[in-house]
XYZ file of N, CA and C in Angstrom:
861
model
N -37.828 -101.555 -15.758
C -38.668 -101.087 -17.206
C -39.071 -102.073 -18.231
N -38.494 -102.791 -18.265
C -38.626 -103.776 -19.094
C -40.086 -104.557 -19.027
N -40.278 -104.907 -17.835
C -41.297 -105.538 -17.673
C -42.974 -104.305 -17.898
N -42.589 -102.994 -17.981
C -43.661 -102.261 -19.078
C -43.571 -102.299 -20.229
N -42.703 -102.558 -20.519
C -42.853 -102.387 -22.291
C -42.861 -103.341 -22.970
N -42.787 -104.528 -21.897
C -42.945 -105.963 -22.890
C -44.524 -106.475 -23.224
N -44.742 -106.918 -24.593
C -45.955 -106.656 -25.242
C -47.067 -107.604 -24.202
N -48.321 -107.022 -24.357
C -49.491 -108.255 -24.061
C -50.168 -109.374 -24.997
N -49.216 -108.204 -26.547
C -49.707 -109.259 -27.844
C -49.890 -110.356 -27.968
N -50.592 -110.986 -28.206
C -49.660 -112.761 -28.578
C -48.835 -113.024 -29.637
N -48.754 -112.345 -30.359
C -47.892 -111.953 -31.202
C -46.340 -111.380 -31.018
N -46.472 -110.414 -29.886
C -45.177 -109.949 -28.953
C -45.273 -108.899 -29.924
N -45.983 -107.651 -30.097
C -45.511 -107.040 -30.651
C -46.750 -105.683 -30.145
N -46.036 -104.840 -30.120
C -47.029 -103.362 -29.911
C -46.023 -102.384 -30.800
N -46.920 -100.857 -29.760
C -46.247 -99.502 -30.355
C -44.733 -99.254 -30.154
N -44.523 -99.846 -29.323
C -43.014 -100.004 -28.901
C -41.726 -100.686 -29.891
N -42.089 -101.554 -30.788
C -41.615 -102.657 -31.579
C -42.016 -101.974 -32.740
N -42.334 -100.624 -33.053
C -42.237 -100.328 -34.663
C -41.112 -99.576 -34.720
N -40.372 -99.962 -35.726
C -38.949 -99.073 -35.886
C -38.857 -97.674 -36.178
N -39.660 -97.427 -36.699
C -40.248 -95.692 -36.861
C -40.213 -95.010 -35.606
N -41.082 -95.558 -34.364
C -40.889 -94.759 -33.533
C -39.937 -95.213 -32.610
N -39.472 -96.419 -32.487
C -38.366 -96.588 -31.169
C -37.302 -96.031 -31.444
N -36.767 -95.707 -32.679
C -35.550 -94.994 -33.062
C -35.494 -93.698 -32.229
N -36.506 -93.364 -32.379
C -36.389 -91.912 -31.513
C -36.591 -91.835 -30.003
N -37.390 -92.703 -29.659
C -37.270 -92.617 -28.179
C -36.439 -93.274 -27.967
N -35.679 -94.284 -28.220
C -34.484 -94.455 -28.049
C -33.178 -93.247 -27.530
N -32.928 -92.267 -28.941
C -32.160 -91.073 -28.784
C -32.645 -90.280 -27.757
N -34.536 -90.341 -27.244
C -34.251 -89.334 -25.685
C -33.923 -89.999 -24.717
N -33.829 -91.317 -24.967
C -33.054 -91.838 -23.417
C -32.219 -91.362 -23.468
N -31.269 -91.445 -24.636
C -29.639 -91.272 -24.640
C -29.746 -89.867 -24.019
N -30.226 -88.996 -24.524
C -30.196 -87.734 -23.930
C -30.317 -87.717 -22.372
N -31.622 -88.503 -21.934
C -31.718 -88.792 -20.671
C -30.503 -88.922 -19.356
N -30.060 -89.783 -20.378
C -29.045 -90.823 -19.809
C -29.746 -92.237 -19.313
N -30.894 -92.531 -20.111
C -31.151 -93.720 -19.598
C -31.369 -94.606 -19.800
N -30.241 -94.923 -21.008
C -30.731 -95.942 -22.230
C -30.098 -97.159 -22.208
N -29.148 -97.521 -20.898
C -28.694 -98.688 -20.714
C -29.517 -99.530 -20.580
N -30.808 -99.544 -19.761
C -31.889 -100.682 -19.288
C -32.388 -100.745 -20.972
N -32.587 -99.802 -21.691
C -33.201 -100.904 -22.796
C -32.735 -102.023 -23.782
N -31.417 -101.949 -23.470
C -30.681 -102.705 -24.156
C -30.815 -104.299 -23.654
N -31.619 -104.568 -22.238
C -32.282 -105.442 -22.304
C -33.879 -106.126 -21.967
N -34.325 -104.926 -22.967
C -35.806 -105.236 -22.817
C -36.292 -106.157 -24.032
N -35.677 -106.386 -25.105
C -35.557 -107.711 -26.266
C -34.367 -107.081 -26.966
N -34.423 -107.898 -28.336
C -33.736 -108.506 -28.927
C -33.575 -106.664 -30.246
N -35.151 -106.746 -31.059
C -35.056 -105.540 -31.536
C -34.263 -104.321 -30.691
N -35.244 -104.278 -28.766
C -34.877 -102.754 -28.689
C -32.950 -102.906 -28.464
N -32.476 -104.137 -28.062
C -30.787 -104.137 -28.522
C -30.343 -103.851 -29.509
N -31.208 -104.162 -30.669
C -30.657 -103.945 -31.657
C -30.119 -102.174 -31.968
N -31.315 -101.763 -31.378
C -31.552 -100.245 -31.665
C -30.574 -99.541 -30.756
N -30.373 -100.103 -29.513
C -30.171 -99.219 -28.373
C -28.249 -98.654 -28.682
N -27.809 -100.697 -28.846
C -26.090 -100.644 -28.641
C -25.510 -99.695 -29.682
N -26.244 -99.367 -30.953
C -25.307 -98.002 -31.386
C -25.089 -96.889 -30.974
N -25.952 -96.812 -30.743
C -26.654 -95.046 -30.011
C -25.540 -94.825 -28.881
N -25.251 -96.120 -28.037
C -24.740 -95.988 -26.917
C -22.831 -96.104 -27.220
N -22.969 -96.946 -28.114
C -21.437 -96.945 -28.636
C -20.376 -95.450 -29.254
N -22.027 -95.091 -29.673
C -21.535 -93.420 -31.028
C -21.065 -92.314 -29.924
N -20.905 -92.405 -28.358
C -20.217 -91.759 -27.546
C -19.819 -91.729 -26.493
N -18.540 -92.602 -26.255
C -17.816 -92.414 -24.786
C -16.946 -92.113 -24.399
N -16.716 -91.933 -23.237
C -15.903 -90.871 -22.082
C -16.210 -91.306 -21.215
N -14.480 -91.644 -20.553
C -14.223 -91.586 -18.949
C -13.356 -90.288 -18.706
N -13.784 -89.617 -17.909
C -13.072 -88.581 -17.601
C -12.788 -88.786 -15.745
N -11.939 -88.142 -15.624
C -11.228 -88.438 -14.613
C -10.743 -87.128 -13.741
N -11.860 -86.620 -12.898
C -12.031 -85.730 -12.255
C -11.150 -85.282 -10.968
N -10.475 -86.984 -10.491
C -9.578 -86.541 -9.585
C -8.346 -86.039 -9.182
N -7.689 -85.836 -11.274
C -6.288 -85.483 -11.808
C -6.291 -83.760 -11.593
N -7.546 -83.174 -11.346
C -7.218 -81.609 -10.991
C -6.692 -81.103 -9.577
N -7.364 -82.218 -9.128
C -6.917 -82.771 -7.084
C -5.595 -82.393 -7.171
N -4.993 -83.589 -7.628
C -4.025 -84.588 -7.731
C -3.322 -85.178 -8.789
N -2.754 -84.063 -10.353
C -2.731 -84.328 -11.608
C -1.333 -85.389 -11.779
N -0.048 -85.126 -10.964
C 1.166 -85.921 -10.761
C 0.439 -87.698 -10.451
N -0.155 -87.659 -9.534
C -0.778 -88.697 -9.140
C -2.014 -89.423 -9.721
N -2.532 -88.577 -11.076
C -3.416 -89.510 -11.793
C -4.495 -90.700 -10.720
N -5.254 -89.715 -9.361
C -6.053 -90.631 -9.019
C -7.006 -90.817 -9.281
N -7.471 -92.125 -9.260
C -8.929 -92.311 -10.134
C -9.819 -93.281 -8.570
N -10.794 -92.735 -9.019
C -12.353 -93.240 -8.480
C -12.197 -94.563 -8.712
N -12.364 -95.941 -7.257
C -12.508 -97.202 -7.621
C -14.014 -97.029 -8.576
N -15.077 -97.047 -8.845
C -15.934 -96.855 -10.013
C -15.266 -96.894 -11.094
N -14.623 -95.220 -11.473
C -13.614 -95.080 -13.099
C -12.848 -96.112 -13.047
N -12.160 -96.494 -11.775
C -11.174 -97.737 -12.432
C -11.610 -98.606 -12.939
N -12.571 -99.447 -12.459
C -13.537 -100.533 -12.337
C -14.016 -100.359 -14.640
N -14.702 -99.298 -14.249
C -15.055 -99.461 -15.632
C -14.341 -99.356 -16.793
N -13.181 -98.970 -16.393
C -12.206 -98.588 -17.392
C -11.540 -99.966 -17.683
N -12.002 -100.849 -16.831
C -10.969 -101.940 -17.127
C -11.836 -102.878 -17.618
N -12.793 -103.282 -17.484
C -13.898 -103.532 -18.196
C -14.278 -102.649 -19.642
N -14.199 -101.703 -19.658
C -14.062 -101.152 -20.842
C -12.914 -101.762 -21.989
N -11.411 -101.655 -21.389
C -10.655 -101.919 -21.907
C -10.480 -103.742 -21.992
N -11.191 -104.429 -21.676
C -10.661 -105.967 -21.383
C -11.910 -106.086 -22.960
N -13.254 -105.438 -23.192
C -14.023 -105.478 -24.264
C -13.312 -104.772 -25.637
N -12.744 -104.505 -25.599
C -11.968 -103.273 -26.504
C -10.849 -104.251 -26.966
N -10.274 -105.435 -25.982
C -8.796 -105.814 -26.122
C -9.216 -107.427 -26.222
N -10.780 -107.474 -26.440
C -11.014 -109.122 -26.105
C -10.518 -110.091 -27.282
N -10.784 -111.486 -27.834
C -10.642 -111.944 -28.886
C -12.009 -112.028 -29.492
N -13.118 -111.509 -28.659
C -14.717 -111.401 -29.414
C -15.022 -109.911 -29.658
N -14.759 -109.100 -30.493
C -14.568 -107.658 -31.001
C -16.144 -107.691 -30.543
N -16.700 -106.320 -29.934
C -18.014 -105.555 -29.741
C -18.757 -105.612 -31.492
N -19.752 -105.917 -31.227
C -20.808 -106.028 -32.265
C -21.130 -104.304 -32.994
N -20.765 -103.258 -32.403
C -21.471 -102.079 -32.886
C -20.085 -101.095 -32.401
N -19.133 -101.444 -32.033
C -17.657 -100.505 -31.745
C -17.724 -99.597 -33.119
N -17.867 -100.388 -34.202
C -17.307 -99.482 -35.331
C -18.000 -97.955 -35.116
N -19.114 -98.043 -34.838
C -19.899 -96.488 -34.848
C -20.004 -95.313 -33.895
N -18.541 -96.095 -33.217
C -17.869 -94.776 -32.067
C -17.505 -93.714 -33.115
N -17.914 -92.303 -32.448
C -17.305 -91.000 -33.217
C -16.760 -90.194 -32.481
N -17.579 -90.733 -30.850
C -16.823 -89.387 -29.998
C -16.663 -89.900 -28.870
N -14.919 -90.038 -28.978
C -14.038 -90.947 -27.479
C -13.471 -89.616 -27.082
N -13.389 -89.840 -25.450
C -12.668 -89.154 -24.715
C -12.348 -89.735 -23.424
N -11.162 -89.556 -23.032
C -10.037 -90.209 -21.977
C -9.241 -89.317 -21.915
N -9.785 -88.817 -20.701
C -9.026 -87.184 -19.694
C -8.689 -87.539 -18.954
N -7.359 -87.507 -18.011
C -6.521 -87.157 -17.140
C -6.889 -89.002 -16.316
N -6.698 -89.869 -17.741
C -6.176 -91.131 -16.867
C -4.738 -91.580 -17.199
N -4.628 -92.457 -16.571
C -2.993 -93.712 -17.038
C -3.758 -95.175 -18.443
N -3.536 -94.375 -19.203
C -4.297 -95.586 -20.375
C -2.615 -96.055 -21.147
N -2.512 -97.601 -21.942
C -1.818 -97.960 -22.056
C -1.812 -97.632 -24.015
N -0.558 -98.035 -24.186
C -0.314 -97.787 -26.142
C -1.415 -99.155 -26.121
N -1.366 -100.168 -25.864
C -2.592 -101.518 -26.544
C -3.940 -101.200 -26.458
N -4.277 -100.485 -25.622
C -5.678 -99.817 -25.340
C -6.250 -99.090 -26.270
N -5.106 -98.204 -26.124
C -5.231 -96.593 -27.333
C -5.144 -97.389 -28.829
N -4.417 -98.514 -29.350
C -4.053 -99.217 -30.169
C -5.761 -99.722 -30.969
N -5.927 -100.622 -29.899
C -7.122 -101.549 -30.463
C -8.534 -100.365 -30.502
N -8.465 -99.563 -29.157
C -9.270 -98.688 -30.175
C -9.498 -97.867 -31.739
N -8.460 -97.483 -31.971
C -8.332 -97.122 -33.360
C -8.265 -97.551 -34.234
N -8.049 -99.199 -34.178
C -8.105 -100.313 -34.794
C -9.387 -100.888 -35.339
N -10.251 -100.775 -33.808
C -11.993 -101.144 -34.606
C -12.510 -99.996 -34.619
N -12.272 -98.950 -34.004
C -13.396 -97.801 -34.300
C -12.945 -96.633 -35.685
N -13.077 -97.189 -36.752
C -12.742 -96.205 -37.430
C -13.233 -94.728 -38.167
N -14.603 -94.130 -37.362
C -15.060 -93.802 -37.739
C -15.188 -92.478 -36.781
N -13.670 -92.631 -35.745
C -14.068 -92.011 -34.973
C -14.111 -90.148 -35.727
N -14.651 -89.271 -35.147
C -14.051 -87.780 -35.803
C -14.099 -86.650 -34.078
N -13.992 -87.070 -33.180
C -13.849 -86.478 -31.904
C -13.077 -86.939 -31.267
N -11.910 -87.006 -30.809
C -10.640 -87.435 -30.043
C -10.379 -86.653 -29.054
N -10.610 -87.117 -27.753
C -9.557 -86.393 -26.824
C -9.021 -87.334 -25.710
N -7.402 -86.573 -25.691
C -6.749 -87.330 -24.244
C -6.021 -86.396 -23.586
N -6.550 -85.282 -23.174
C -6.513 -84.722 -22.395
C -5.474 -84.786 -21.474
N -4.379 -84.883 -21.329
C -3.587 -84.945 -19.514
C -4.156 -85.996 -19.555
N -4.005 -87.348 -20.507
C -4.071 -88.911 -19.983
C -2.339 -89.096 -19.772
N -1.838 -89.839 -19.230
C -0.321 -90.721 -19.752
C -0.458 -91.865 -19.491
N 0.399 -92.334 -19.290
C 1.132 -94.289 -19.851
C 1.672 -94.433 -21.282
N 0.855 -93.820 -22.114
C 1.284 -94.473 -23.592
C 2.501 -93.159 -24.140
N 2.606 -93.860 -25.048
C 4.211 -93.437 -26.071
C 3.165 -92.749 -26.922
N 4.128 -92.062 -28.237
C 4.066 -91.373 -29.582
C 3.278 -92.805 -30.094
N 3.960 -93.749 -30.081
C 3.120 -95.108 -30.794
C 1.850 -94.552 -31.699
N 1.139 -95.209 -30.626
C -0.119 -94.899 -30.945
C -0.820 -93.606 -30.842
N -0.248 -92.391 -31.115
C -0.269 -90.662 -31.599
C -0.473 -91.114 -33.070
N 1.111 -91.995 -33.248
C 1.198 -92.497 -34.317
C 0.285 -92.588 -35.879
N -0.219 -93.713 -35.152
C -1.016 -94.164 -35.769
C -2.975 -93.891 -35.960
N -2.805 -92.452 -34.815
C -4.272 -92.424 -35.258
C -4.067 -91.198 -36.850
N -2.954 -91.630 -37.196
C -2.631 -90.832 -38.605
C -3.146 -91.767 -39.725
N -3.072 -92.699 -39.232
C -3.711 -94.154 -39.967
C -5.141 -94.386 -40.187
N -5.285 -94.703 -38.701
C -6.871 -95.439 -38.549
C -8.398 -94.017 -38.203
N -7.377 -92.715 -37.944
C -8.170 -91.913 -37.715
C -8.443 -90.981 -38.592
N -9.627 -91.603 -40.101
C -8.747 -90.648 -41.307
C -10.092 -89.489 -41.922
N -11.326 -89.987 -40.489
C -12.483 -88.979 -40.411
C -11.989 -87.815 -39.243
N -11.247 -88.194 -38.710
C -10.999 -86.988 -37.107
C -11.189 -85.398 -37.808
N -12.185 -84.441 -36.665
C -12.153 -83.241 -37.363
C -12.096 -82.692 -36.193
N -12.240 -83.434 -34.446
C -11.312 -82.761 -33.284
C -10.706 -83.339 -32.514
N -9.618 -82.768 -32.897
C -8.234 -83.306 -32.258
C -7.671 -83.130 -30.767
N -7.640 -83.287 -29.751
C -7.089 -82.782 -28.231
C -6.314 -83.416 -27.603
N -4.727 -82.673 -27.491
C -4.159 -83.537 -26.811
C -3.504 -82.865 -26.235
N -3.839 -82.248 -25.320
C -3.403 -80.703 -24.528
C -2.702 -81.845 -23.256
N -1.260 -81.626 -22.799
C -0.448 -82.342 -21.626
C -0.381 -83.360 -22.307
N 0.061 -83.467 -23.512
C 0.652 -85.146 -23.228
C 1.686 -85.165 -23.819
N 2.347 -85.643 -22.884
C 3.923 -85.202 -22.427
C 4.277 -86.026 -23.620
N 4.180 -86.975 -24.420
C 4.306 -87.895 -25.333
C 4.768 -87.415 -27.010
N 3.299 -86.287 -27.141
C 3.997 -85.667 -28.237
C 4.733 -85.239 -29.056
N 5.270 -85.602 -30.598
C 6.462 -85.274 -30.796
C 5.983 -84.537 -32.338
N 7.431 -83.907 -32.946
C 6.565 -83.251 -34.342
C 6.240 -83.921 -35.082
N 6.686 -85.424 -34.897
C 6.865 -86.423 -35.990
C 5.316 -86.748 -35.727
N 4.839 -86.928 -34.779
C 3.028 -87.261 -34.311
C 2.556 -86.115 -35.018
N 2.702 -85.324 -34.848
C 1.980 -83.835 -35.255
C 2.036 -84.067 -36.798
N 3.371 -84.239 -37.718
C 3.470 -84.326 -39.200
C 2.771 -85.309 -39.351
N 2.595 -86.405 -39.447
C 1.877 -87.720 -39.494
C 0.232 -87.133 -39.484
N 0.177 -86.798 -38.239
C -1.702 -86.942 -38.164
C -2.331 -85.346 -39.185
N -1.392 -84.573 -39.617
C -1.606 -83.167 -40.585
C -1.417 -83.624 -41.847
N -0.530 -84.648 -42.043
C -0.437 -84.849 -44.016
C -1.672 -86.334 -43.752
N -2.404 -86.927 -43.025
C -2.795 -88.156 -43.335
C -4.325 -87.692 -42.820
N -4.781 -86.222 -41.993
C -6.389 -85.985 -41.517
C -6.529 -84.896 -41.851
N -7.214 -84.709 -43.586
C -7.555 -83.337 -44.154
C -8.573 -83.451 -43.603
N -9.827 -83.726 -42.701
C -10.667 -82.971 -42.163
C -11.136 -82.367 -41.038
N -9.683 -82.270 -40.240
C -9.409 -81.899 -39.173
C -9.737 -80.524 -39.032
N -9.975 -79.844 -37.989
C -10.980 -78.787 -38.133
C -10.633 -77.717 -36.432
N -10.653 -78.639 -35.445
C -10.262 -78.669 -34.400
C -9.138 -78.785 -33.839
N -8.085 -78.671 -33.456
C -6.770 -79.346 -32.781
C -6.183 -78.427 -31.808
N -5.720 -79.262 -30.663
C -5.556 -78.666 -29.216
C -4.565 -79.080 -29.093
N -2.839 -78.490 -28.668
C -2.003 -79.126 -28.461
C -1.123 -77.783 -27.709
N -1.884 -77.696 -26.381
C -1.432 -77.154 -25.087
C -0.360 -77.811 -24.366
N 0.348 -77.204 -23.655
C 2.193 -77.118 -23.289
C 1.969 -78.976 -23.706
N 2.953 -78.559 -24.967
C 3.200 -80.108 -25.505
C 4.873 -79.760 -26.273
N 5.381 -80.474 -26.396
C 7.079 -80.108 -26.876
C 6.657 -80.313 -28.506
N 6.262 -79.845 -29.030
C 6.605 -79.679 -30.161
C 7.233 -77.917 -30.639
N 7.582 -78.103 -31.863
C 8.012 -77.118 -32.086
C 7.788 -76.416 -33.621
N 9.001 -75.833 -34.193
C 8.099 -75.210 -35.353
C 8.190 -76.299 -36.646
N 8.629 -77.413 -36.676
C 8.165 -78.318 -37.710
C 6.831 -78.146 -37.599
N 6.720 -78.908 -36.433
C 4.761 -79.512 -36.448
C 4.074 -78.534 -37.081
N 4.070 -77.317 -36.542
C 3.159 -76.180 -36.656
C 3.648 -75.698 -38.211
N 4.605 -75.626 -39.316
C 4.692 -75.621 -40.598
C 3.816 -76.642 -41.191
N 3.860 -78.021 -40.754
C 3.268 -79.515 -41.450
C 1.420 -79.327 -41.000
N 1.295 -78.121 -40.374
C -0.047 -77.799 -39.862
C -0.740 -76.422 -40.591
N -0.117 -75.690 -41.281
C 0.322 -74.380 -41.700
C -0.186 -75.232 -43.275
N 0.229 -76.161 -43.774
C 0.789 -76.577 -44.819
C -0.273 -77.383 -45.482
N -0.556 -78.272 -44.131
C -1.490 -79.690 -44.709
C -3.489 -79.380 -44.243
N -3.209 -78.768 -43.007
C -4.742 -78.728 -41.919
C -5.769 -77.128 -43.140
N -5.534 -77.825 -44.062
C -6.409 -76.249 -45.070
C -7.845 -75.933 -44.472
N -8.573 -77.325 -43.976
C -9.795 -77.219 -42.947
C -9.701 -76.500 -41.946
N -9.174 -76.092 -40.693
C -8.451 -76.368 -39.776
C -9.280 -74.640 -38.844
N -10.104 -75.044 -38.131
C -10.357 -73.336 -38.057
C -9.981 -72.776 -36.292
N -9.475 -74.049 -35.220
C -9.434 -73.239 -34.381
C -7.789 -74.333 -33.982
N -6.644 -73.624 -33.990
C -5.568 -73.937 -33.391
C -5.075 -73.574 -31.739
N -4.715 -74.510 -30.685
C -4.895 -73.752 -29.407
C -2.920 -74.523 -29.203
N -2.463 -73.547 -28.801
C -1.186 -73.829 -28.559
C -0.266 -73.229 -27.161
N -1.168 -72.914 -26.771
C -0.934 -72.363 -25.437
C 0.291 -73.010 -24.607
N 0.830 -72.365 -24.050
C 2.659 -73.299 -23.353
C 3.227 -73.878 -24.135
N 3.277 -73.794 -25.103
C 4.517 -74.539 -26.269
C 5.370 -73.446 -26.627
N 6.551 -73.357 -26.044
C 7.556 -72.163 -25.462
C 8.674 -72.873 -27.073
N 8.565 -73.673 -27.678
C 9.285 -74.163 -28.784
C 9.120 -73.810 -30.117
N 7.796 -72.420 -30.037
C 7.254 -71.878 -31.812
C 7.896 -70.329 -31.545
N 8.421 -70.227 -32.569
C 8.974 -68.545 -33.235
C 7.304 -67.481 -33.896
N 7.173 -66.987 -33.287
C 6.484 -65.976 -34.185
C 6.437 -65.684 -35.456
N 7.951 -65.884 -36.415
C 7.911 -65.869 -37.831
C 7.281 -67.577 -38.372
N 6.882 -68.436 -37.497
C 6.188 -69.937 -38.173
C 4.672 -69.786 -37.680
N 4.136 -68.963 -36.120
C 2.669 -68.716 -36.042
C 2.469 -67.716 -37.379
N 3.319 -66.694 -38.375
C 2.698 -65.864 -39.351
C 2.655 -66.702 -40.365
N 2.723 -67.916 -40.661
C 2.687 -68.645 -41.668
C 1.025 -69.566 -41.948
N 0.442 -69.417 -40.755
C -0.655 -70.260 -40.448
C -1.633 -69.253 -40.658
N -3.002 -70.123 -41.498
C -4.103 -69.117 -41.989
C -4.403 -68.033 -41.141
N -4.663 -66.923 -41.364
C -5.112 -65.534 -40.500
C -6.508 -65.921 -40.486
N -7.432 -67.217 -40.816
C -8.714 -67.260 -40.263
C -8.761 -68.046 -39.328
N -7.584 -68.868 -38.903
C -7.834 -69.680 -37.686
C -7.601 -69.069 -36.712
N -8.841 -69.365 -35.890
C -8.732 -69.234 -33.969
C -7.027 -69.533 -33.372
N -6.577 -68.830 -32.880
C -5.325 -69.814 -32.861
C -4.982 -68.668 -31.145
N -5.299 -69.631 -29.845
C -4.416 -69.579 -28.656
C -3.256 -69.632 -28.657
N -2.614 -68.255 -28.925
C -0.753 -68.369 -29.183
C -0.433 -68.828 -27.748
N 1.552 -69.187 -28.155
C 2.003 -70.182 -27.245
C 2.595 -68.630 -25.977
N 2.892 -69.102 -25.395
C 3.780 -67.607 -23.951
C 5.042 -67.642 -24.811
N 5.502 -66.803 -25.333
C 6.798 -66.591 -25.494
C 7.921 -66.383 -24.400
N 9.047 -66.839 -24.440
C 9.940 -66.623 -23.696
C 10.415 -65.494 -23.370
N 11.190 -65.275 -22.631
C 11.852 -63.566 -22.415
C 12.775 -63.373 -23.305
N 13.558 -64.041 -23.390
C 14.382 -63.878 -24.765
C 14.109 -63.212 -25.921
N 13.188 -63.383 -26.303
C 12.676 -63.126 -27.387
C 11.998 -62.116 -27.219
N 11.819 -60.649 -26.118
C 11.100 -59.491 -25.697
C 12.244 -58.939 -26.158
N 12.281 -57.752 -26.941
C 13.692 -56.590 -27.179
C 13.176 -55.769 -26.250
N 14.682 -55.226 -26.041
C 14.919 -54.231 -25.392
C 14.632 -53.094 -25.891
N 14.706 -53.218 -27.073
C 14.310 -51.840 -28.025
C 13.116 -51.381 -27.879
N 12.083 -52.488 -27.322
C 11.081 -52.121 -27.069
C 10.395 -51.051 -25.899
N 11.216 -51.188 -25.053
C 10.870 -50.309 -23.770
C 11.753 -48.578 -23.877
N 11.069 -47.834 -23.517
C 11.553 -46.369 -23.019
C 12.906 -47.107 -22.690
N 13.976 -45.660 -22.916
C 15.452 -45.713 -22.076
C 14.988 -45.548 -20.553
N 16.144 -46.131 -20.005
C 16.138 -45.644 -18.319
C 16.098 -44.365 -18.041
N 15.752 -44.090 -16.990
C 15.147 -42.458 -16.605
C 16.472 -41.647 -16.766
N 16.277 -40.663 -17.288
C 17.708 -39.873 -17.971
C 17.587 -38.531 -16.605
N 16.581 -38.612 -15.972
C 16.693 -37.277 -14.503
C 16.157 -37.521 -13.686
N 16.067 -37.512 -12.541
C 15.394 -37.627 -11.094
C 13.836 -36.866 -11.031
N 13.919 -35.820 -12.176
C 12.822 -34.949 -12.307
C 11.668 -35.656 -13.221
N 12.585 -36.447 -14.219
C 11.532 -37.145 -15.021
C 11.237 -38.716 -14.614
N 11.398 -39.016 -13.383
C 10.751 -39.835 -12.763
C 9.433 -40.207 -13.483
N 8.730 -39.319 -13.054
C 7.258 -39.803 -12.999
C 6.581 -39.846 -14.656
N 7.313 -39.464 -15.547
C 6.883 -39.641 -16.764
C 7.464 -41.032 -17.293
N 8.561 -40.992 -16.798
C 9.667 -42.658 -17.300
C 8.393 -43.728 -16.743
N 8.275 -43.472 -15.385
C 7.377 -45.105 -14.898
C 6.230 -44.840 -15.388
N 5.592 -43.499 -15.970
C 4.124 -43.930 -16.955
C 4.277 -44.835 -18.068
N 5.845 -44.377 -18.815
C 5.905 -45.201 -19.841
C 6.363 -46.758 -19.881
N 7.013 -46.927 -18.571
C 7.060 -48.194 -18.271
C 5.621 -48.891 -18.070
N 4.824 -48.535 -17.639
C 3.538 -48.830 -17.221
C 3.067 -49.257 -18.329
N 2.852 -48.450 -19.308
C 2.227 -48.385 -20.104
C 2.883 -49.592 -21.143
N 4.226 -49.915 -21.386
C 4.625 -50.325 -22.175
C 4.268 -51.826 -21.443
N 4.424 -52.290 -20.127
C 3.943 -53.455 -19.469
C 3.231 -53.821 -19.403
N 1.883 -53.220 -19.565
C 0.397 -53.521 -19.606
C 0.028 -54.763 -20.557
N 0.916 -54.895 -21.979
C 0.843 -56.026 -22.531
C 1.871 -57.548 -22.501
N 2.403 -57.478 -21.176
C 3.719 -58.622 -21.673
C 3.207 -59.701 -19.997
N 3.786 -60.673 -20.145
C 3.682 -61.493 -19.238
C 3.972 -61.297 -17.573
N 3.717 -61.637 -16.267
C 4.360 -61.537 -15.817
C 5.858 -61.642 -15.392
N 6.383 -62.474 -15.819
C 8.262 -62.601 -15.699
C 8.495 -61.243 -16.471
N 7.994 -60.795 -17.880
C 8.286 -59.774 -18.820
C 8.384 -58.114 -17.818
N 7.237 -58.385 -17.062
C 6.563 -57.043 -16.152
C 7.748 -56.876 -15.257
N 8.123 -58.063 -13.985
C 9.435 -58.432 -13.556
C 10.382 -57.947 -13.793
N 11.187 -58.151 -14.828
C 12.117 -57.687 -15.488
C 11.788 -56.493 -15.848
N 11.235 -55.994 -15.924
C 10.892 -54.154 -16.239
C 11.304 -53.260 -14.816
N 10.135 -53.825 -13.757
C 10.098 -53.165 -12.465
C 11.840 -53.717 -12.054
N 12.472 -54.649 -12.833
C 13.539 -54.785 -11.771
C 14.627 -53.563 -12.466
N 14.759 -54.046 -13.649
C 15.309 -52.679 -13.777
C 15.132 -50.672 -13.970
N 13.780 -50.701 -13.826
C 13.699 -49.595 -12.974
C 13.835 -49.303 -11.696
N 14.265 -50.201 -10.634
C 14.516 -50.244 -9.372
C 16.092 -49.822 -9.529
N 17.093 -50.521 -10.345
C 18.204 -50.785 -10.497
C 18.588 -49.345 -10.638
N 18.129 -48.500 -11.796
C 18.169 -47.788 -12.304
C 17.551 -46.022 -11.550
N 16.887 -46.233 -10.546
C 16.768 -45.861 -9.885
C 17.801 -45.464 -8.419
N 18.343 -46.596 -8.161
C 18.979 -46.609 -7.432
C 20.457 -46.465 -7.649
N 20.713 -45.980 -8.718
C 21.576 -45.840 -9.330
C 21.921 -44.537 -9.448
N 20.571 -43.566 -9.412
C 20.928 -42.178 -9.921
C 20.616 -41.235 -8.376
N 20.393 -42.089 -7.557
C 20.565 -41.741 -6.455
C 21.349 -41.733 -5.034
N 22.388 -42.367 -5.755
C 23.241 -43.043 -5.256
C 24.510 -41.276 -5.518
């Protein structure tokens, strides 16, 4: 491609060297995933191509879905991730890394120093996704609050290192946050209270699988926020919500219908408990 685009003009310029047109061409190549070769055309092309490439960086491990505990990674992905880490942690810092606005590291095994290096060098990150990644502690998560003040979208689903302090720091320091995902994380009421008090621009919040959050705290969130609720444990389910046990054998059909009606909106463990109670009641009546 570089040979085709080099100029035959003695002055070394052609239509592809006009900055007004070049930027539009490069954005089209980026959409078509063909931008990388443009770096090697000439210095002007490199100057315009590099910031576009650095704008969006993502490493996604597809293999973790098959063996999530092992976090298996292909050789190609491992090699690319190692090279990227060397660049970010090297003595000579990348010229255009501050242009990074989107970072996705999903299903990977990554270190504290790697994440910290990225946060230090890329203060303009607005989208950060670390879903199902492991190997790091809560330290770089807390650093998000210090170095990613422009953050708008944060996804930390299944990050086992996440704590209430992490969310507290982020909620207090990232006022532009609009999208927050914390599914299957070990956070509690304190973290949700901080989100309710500080994240005034929040539009979406996911707390699916977070068992340490009460209904009372959830009510403090802005009702305009689209919320994916946590699964509440069985001990919060009140027996008063159920109809009484079967009073008489002749009323069995009516009572069974009541149980089905009530259980339709419950979780699977709650439905199992209801059916067990029903079976026990029938057994007692038939003895």
